């Protein structure tokens, strides 16, 4: 279909559906019209939409139905841009490109990306970007565990707890064969609890591509910790998240990054059963 035909189809759809936007997925499948709508929004946001088309879409009220700004995904390549904008985040979720002393582990990681020294990581302006009351969720591997303290100190968080991601496959290790990673939790200010009380500290999710962390854990963080959300060293966009990294992938048709509506939130003080609970760990196996 041509752009004009999609435009006409969108107008007809939204007219007959009380001004709503077409769904991106229907029974699990991406719809062509929903995909086209996402594409227009993406191009518009990136400043790459033809001006004449932009004008027609604005005039027709197309962008009035765009997702709330707090659910839009954003990518940044320099954290100082966020500092300059005065942005502050209730949650920082970080998966740093740690440098390993062990040659085999270092080589395995650096097949995929460059590492950063502890000094360089500590120098990132994370303390300026975190809200006064904030959580830090920091991934760390067993050999580097004790180095995390340096980042908690540099970024202005107090270590308080953590999660074990238990993987389904055994990995490398000169000592224990490692099949877990650790997500340490730091807090600052008054953010001294989770807003849901049903999250267990051992999560069993399958291992995916090198270094990739389970999306379920991001969702657990969203349930537990306050927004706005900043991910450091992410590799994919996510609705409602500002993502910093040099390998962030976006896809014109990655509809999830643009259109997923904000989940309704329970009051912060009320423990809730979240809708995702059944996909989360139900067996506490930690000692
Ligand atoms: C451990 S991986 C993160 C994996 C990610 N959590 C995921 O689930 O896919 C670290 C990431 O940091 C990125 N990175 C390395 N040096 C960087 C730098 N100086 N600035 C921004 N990102 C960097 C790497 O390219 C890599 O994508």
PDB file of N, CA, C and O and ligand atoms in Angstrom, residues 77 93 95-98 112-116 139 208-215 231-236 244-248, ligand 1:
ATOM      1  N   UNK A  77      23.553   8.700  24.031  1.00  0.00           N
ATOM      2  CA  UNK A  77      24.916   8.208  23.878  1.00  0.00           C
ATOM      3  C   UNK A  77      25.886   8.976  24.769  1.00  0.00           C
ATOM      4  O   UNK A  77      27.058   8.625  24.849  1.00  0.00           O
ATOM      5  N   UNK A  93      19.437   1.282  36.298  1.00  0.00           N
ATOM      6  CA  UNK A  93      19.631  -0.167  36.085  1.00  0.00           C
ATOM      7  C   UNK A  93      20.882  -0.295  35.209  1.00  0.00           C
ATOM      8  O   UNK A  93      20.884   0.166  34.066  1.00  0.00           O
ATOM      9  N   UNK A  95      24.316  -2.438  33.668  1.00  0.00           N
ATOM     10  CA  UNK A  95      24.994  -3.697  33.335  1.00  0.00           C
ATOM     11  C   UNK A  95      26.342  -3.327  32.700  1.00  0.00           C
ATOM     12  O   UNK A  95      26.503  -3.396  31.478  1.00  0.00           O
ATOM     13  N   UNK A  96      27.304  -2.922  33.515  1.00  0.00           N
ATOM     14  CA  UNK A  96      28.528  -2.342  32.956  1.00  0.00           C
ATOM     15  C   UNK A  96      29.372  -3.330  32.154  1.00  0.00           C
ATOM     16  O   UNK A  96      29.352  -4.540  32.404  1.00  0.00           O
ATOM     17  N   UNK A  97      30.140  -2.781  31.199  1.00  0.00           N
ATOM     18  CA  UNK A  97      31.081  -3.622  30.449  1.00  0.00           C
ATOM     19  C   UNK A  97      32.361  -3.797  31.268  1.00  0.00           C
ATOM     20  O   UNK A  97      33.396  -3.221  30.953  1.00  0.00           O
ATOM     21  N   UNK A  98      32.269  -4.590  32.331  1.00  0.00           N
ATOM     22  CA  UNK A  98      33.401  -4.790  33.226  1.00  0.00           C
ATOM     23  C   UNK A  98      34.592  -5.356  32.465  1.00  0.00           C
ATOM     24  O   UNK A  98      34.423  -6.172  31.555  1.00  0.00           O
ATOM     25  N   UNK A 112      32.487  -9.307  22.033  1.00  0.00           N
ATOM     26  CA  UNK A 112      31.156  -8.712  21.841  1.00  0.00           C
ATOM     27  C   UNK A 112      31.131  -7.203  22.036  1.00  0.00           C
ATOM     28  O   UNK A 112      30.311  -6.521  21.444  1.00  0.00           O
ATOM     29  N   UNK A 113      32.003  -6.682  22.895  1.00  0.00           N
ATOM     30  CA  UNK A 113      32.024  -5.237  23.129  1.00  0.00           C
ATOM     31  C   UNK A 113      33.298  -4.871  23.868  1.00  0.00           C
ATOM     32  O   UNK A 113      33.956  -5.723  24.464  1.00  0.00           O
ATOM     33  N   UNK A 114      33.616  -3.552  23.851  1.00  0.00           N
ATOM     34  CA  UNK A 114      34.775  -3.061  24.595  1.00  0.00           C
ATOM     35  C   UNK A 114      34.424  -2.942  26.070  1.00  0.00           C
ATOM     36  O   UNK A 114      33.294  -2.610  26.423  1.00  0.00           O
ATOM     37  N   UNK A 115      35.422  -3.158  26.899  1.00  0.00           N
ATOM     38  CA  UNK A 115      35.200  -2.995  28.327  1.00  0.00           C
ATOM     39  C   UNK A 115      35.549  -1.593  28.786  1.00  0.00           C
ATOM     40  O   UNK A 115      36.133  -0.792  28.042  1.00  0.00           O
ATOM     41  N   UNK A 116      35.168  -1.266  30.014  1.00  0.00           N
ATOM     42  CA  UNK A 116      35.513   0.029  30.621  1.00  0.00           C
ATOM     43  C   UNK A 116      36.214  -0.222  31.951  1.00  0.00           C
ATOM     44  O   UNK A 116      35.855  -1.150  32.675  1.00  0.00           O
ATOM     45  N   UNK A 139      24.261  -5.065  37.840  1.00  0.00           N
ATOM     46  CA  UNK A 139      24.701  -6.421  37.519  1.00  0.00           C
ATOM     47  C   UNK A 139      26.197  -6.565  37.790  1.00  0.00           C
ATOM     48  O   UNK A 139      26.983  -5.667  37.458  1.00  0.00           O
ATOM     49  N   UNK A 208      20.315 -16.191  27.404  1.00  0.00           N
ATOM     50  CA  UNK A 208      20.105 -15.863  25.992  1.00  0.00           C
ATOM     51  C   UNK A 208      21.445 -15.521  25.369  1.00  0.00           C
ATOM     52  O   UNK A 208      22.437 -16.092  25.732  1.00  0.00           O
ATOM     53  N   UNK A 209      21.479 -14.556  24.439  1.00  0.00           N
ATOM     54  CA  UNK A 209      22.757 -14.263  23.780  1.00  0.00           C
ATOM     55  C   UNK A 209      23.744 -13.681  24.791  1.00  0.00           C
ATOM     56  O   UNK A 209      23.343 -13.257  25.884  1.00  0.00           O
ATOM     57  N   UNK A 210      24.988 -13.591  24.411  1.00  0.00           N
ATOM     58  CA  UNK A 210      26.050 -13.196  25.330  1.00  0.00           C
ATOM     59  C   UNK A 210      25.674 -11.915  26.086  1.00  0.00           C
ATOM     60  O   UNK A 210      25.341 -10.892  25.473  1.00  0.00           O
ATOM     61  N   UNK A 211      25.720 -11.990  27.390  1.00  0.00           N
ATOM     62  CA  UNK A 211      25.487 -10.825  28.276  1.00  0.00           C
ATOM     63  C   UNK A 211      24.045 -10.355  28.360  1.00  0.00           C
ATOM     64  O   UNK A 211      23.747  -9.463  29.153  1.00  0.00           O
ATOM     65  N   UNK A 212      23.166 -10.872  27.536  1.00  0.00           N
ATOM     66  CA  UNK A 212      21.795 -10.349  27.537  1.00  0.00           C
ATOM     67  C   UNK A 212      21.086 -10.740  28.830  1.00  0.00           C
ATOM     68  O   UNK A 212      21.168 -11.894  29.262  1.00  0.00           O
ATOM     69  N   UNK A 213      20.413  -9.797  29.420  1.00  0.00           N
ATOM     70  CA  UNK A 213      19.718 -10.042  30.671  1.00  0.00           C
ATOM     71  C   UNK A 213      18.231 -10.257  30.401  1.00  0.00           C
ATOM     72  O   UNK A 213      17.677  -9.676  29.462  1.00  0.00           O
ATOM     73  N   UNK A 214      17.590 -11.070  31.233  1.00  0.00           N
ATOM     74  CA  UNK A 214      16.178 -11.384  30.962  1.00  0.00           C
ATOM     75  C   UNK A 214      15.283 -10.147  31.055  1.00  0.00           C
ATOM     76  O   UNK A 214      15.414  -9.358  31.987  1.00  0.00           O
ATOM     77  N   UNK A 215      14.400 -10.010  30.100  1.00  0.00           N
ATOM     78  CA  UNK A 215      13.447  -8.901  30.132  1.00  0.00           C
ATOM     79  C   UNK A 215      12.532  -8.999  31.353  1.00  0.00           C
ATOM     80  O   UNK A 215      12.045  -7.991  31.858  1.00  0.00           O
ATOM     81  N   UNK A 231      18.452   3.079  32.065  1.00  0.00           N
ATOM     82  CA  UNK A 231      19.264   1.868  31.925  1.00  0.00           C
ATOM     83  C   UNK A 231      20.634   2.256  31.390  1.00  0.00           C
ATOM     84  O   UNK A 231      20.732   2.947  30.366  1.00  0.00           O
ATOM     85  N   UNK A 232      21.665   1.816  32.069  1.00  0.00           N
ATOM     86  CA  UNK A 232      23.030   2.085  31.622  1.00  0.00           C
ATOM     87  C   UNK A 232      23.578   0.854  30.923  1.00  0.00           C
ATOM     88  O   UNK A 232      23.532  -0.245  31.473  1.00  0.00           O
ATOM     89  N   UNK A 233      24.088   1.046  29.730  1.00  0.00           N
ATOM     90  CA  UNK A 233      24.699  -0.014  28.928  1.00  0.00           C
ATOM     91  C   UNK A 233      23.669  -1.017  28.425  1.00  0.00           C
ATOM     92  O   UNK A 233      23.972  -2.194  28.253  1.00  0.00           O
ATOM     93  N   UNK A 234      22.468  -0.541  28.161  1.00  0.00           N
ATOM     94  CA  UNK A 234      21.451  -1.405  27.572  1.00  0.00           C
ATOM     95  C   UNK A 234      21.745  -1.639  26.101  1.00  0.00           C
ATOM     96  O   UNK A 234      22.532  -0.913  25.475  1.00  0.00           O
ATOM     97  N   UNK A 235      21.107  -2.670  25.569  1.00  0.00           N
ATOM     98  CA  UNK A 235      21.289  -2.942  24.131  1.00  0.00           C
ATOM     99  C   UNK A 235      19.975  -2.937  23.370  1.00  0.00           C
ATOM    100  O   UNK A 235      19.959  -3.229  22.182  1.00  0.00           O
ATOM    101  N   UNK A 236      18.891  -2.638  24.077  1.00  0.00           N
ATOM    102  CA  UNK A 236      17.629  -2.503  23.351  1.00  0.00           C
ATOM    103  C   UNK A 236      16.758  -1.471  24.044  1.00  0.00           C
ATOM    104  O   UNK A 236      16.910  -1.208  25.236  1.00  0.00           O
ATOM    105  N   UNK A 244      21.045   4.225  27.867  1.00  0.00           N
ATOM    106  CA  UNK A 244      22.371   4.688  27.476  1.00  0.00           C
ATOM    107  C   UNK A 244      23.204   3.479  27.069  1.00  0.00           C
ATOM    108  O   UNK A 244      23.229   2.464  27.775  1.00  0.00           O
ATOM    109  N   UNK A 245      23.893   3.582  25.942  1.00  0.00           N
ATOM    110  CA  UNK A 245      24.752   2.489  25.514  1.00  0.00           C
ATOM    111  C   UNK A 245      25.246   2.742  24.109  1.00  0.00           C
ATOM    112  O   UNK A 245      24.687   3.582  23.393  1.00  0.00           O
ATOM    113  N   UNK A 246      26.293   2.034  23.723  1.00  0.00           N
ATOM    114  CA  UNK A 246      26.806   2.233  22.369  1.00  0.00           C
ATOM    115  C   UNK A 246      26.437   1.087  21.426  1.00  0.00           C
ATOM    116  O   UNK A 246      26.936   1.014  20.318  1.00  0.00           O
ATOM    117  N   UNK A 247      25.550   0.205  21.902  1.00  0.00           N
ATOM    118  CA  UNK A 247      25.074  -0.866  21.019  1.00  0.00           C
ATOM    119  C   UNK A 247      23.552  -0.974  21.063  1.00  0.00           C
ATOM    120  O   UNK A 247      23.008  -2.054  20.887  1.00  0.00           O
ATOM    121  N   UNK A 248      22.887   0.131  21.339  1.00  0.00           N
ATOM    122  CA  UNK A 248      21.432   0.030  21.505  1.00  0.00           C
ATOM    123  C   UNK A 248      20.792  -0.209  20.144  1.00  0.00           C
ATOM    124  O   UNK A 248      21.057   0.518  19.189  1.00  0.00           O
TER     125      UNK A 248
HETATM  126  C1  LIG B   1      27.354  -6.220  29.560  1.00  0.00           C
HETATM  127  S1  LIG B   1      26.848  -5.460  28.069  1.00  0.00           S
HETATM  128  C2  LIG B   1      25.174  -5.038  28.413  1.00  0.00           C
HETATM  129  C3  LIG B   1      24.186  -6.102  27.972  1.00  0.00           C
HETATM  130  C4  LIG B   1      22.750  -5.685  28.175  1.00  0.00           C
HETATM  131  N1  LIG B   1      22.412  -5.566  29.565  1.00  0.00           N
HETATM  132  C5  LIG B   1      21.789  -6.676  27.533  1.00  0.00           C
HETATM  133  O1  LIG B   1      20.914  -7.214  28.237  1.00  0.00           O
HETATM  134  O2  LIG B   1      21.873  -6.897  26.332  1.00  0.00           O
HETATM  135  C6  LIG B   1      27.666  -3.914  28.142  1.00  0.00           C
HETATM  136  C7  LIG B   1      27.320  -2.940  27.039  1.00  0.00           C
HETATM  137  O3  LIG B   1      28.027  -1.715  27.277  1.00  0.00           O
HETATM  138  C8  LIG B   1      28.448  -1.193  26.031  1.00  0.00           C
HETATM  139  N2  LIG B   1      29.559  -0.252  26.199  1.00  0.00           N
HETATM  140  C9  LIG B   1      30.886  -0.514  26.325  1.00  0.00           C
HETATM  141  N3  LIG B   1      31.598   0.620  26.450  1.00  0.00           N
HETATM  142  C10 LIG B   1      30.703   1.630  26.409  1.00  0.00           C
HETATM  143  C11 LIG B   1      30.823   3.048  26.486  1.00  0.00           C
HETATM  144  N4  LIG B   1      32.017   3.636  26.648  1.00  0.00           N
HETATM  145  N5  LIG B   1      29.706   3.790  26.393  1.00  0.00           N
HETATM  146  C12 LIG B   1      28.497   3.197  26.227  1.00  0.00           C
HETATM  147  N6  LIG B   1      28.324   1.869  26.154  1.00  0.00           N
HETATM  148  C13 LIG B   1      29.406   1.085  26.251  1.00  0.00           C
HETATM  149  C14 LIG B   1      28.852  -2.426  25.252  1.00  0.00           C
HETATM  150  O4  LIG B   1      28.942  -2.176  23.876  1.00  0.00           O
HETATM  151  C15 LIG B   1      27.732  -3.394  25.641  1.00  0.00           C
HETATM  152  O5  LIG B   1      26.642  -3.224  24.770  1.00  0.00           O
END
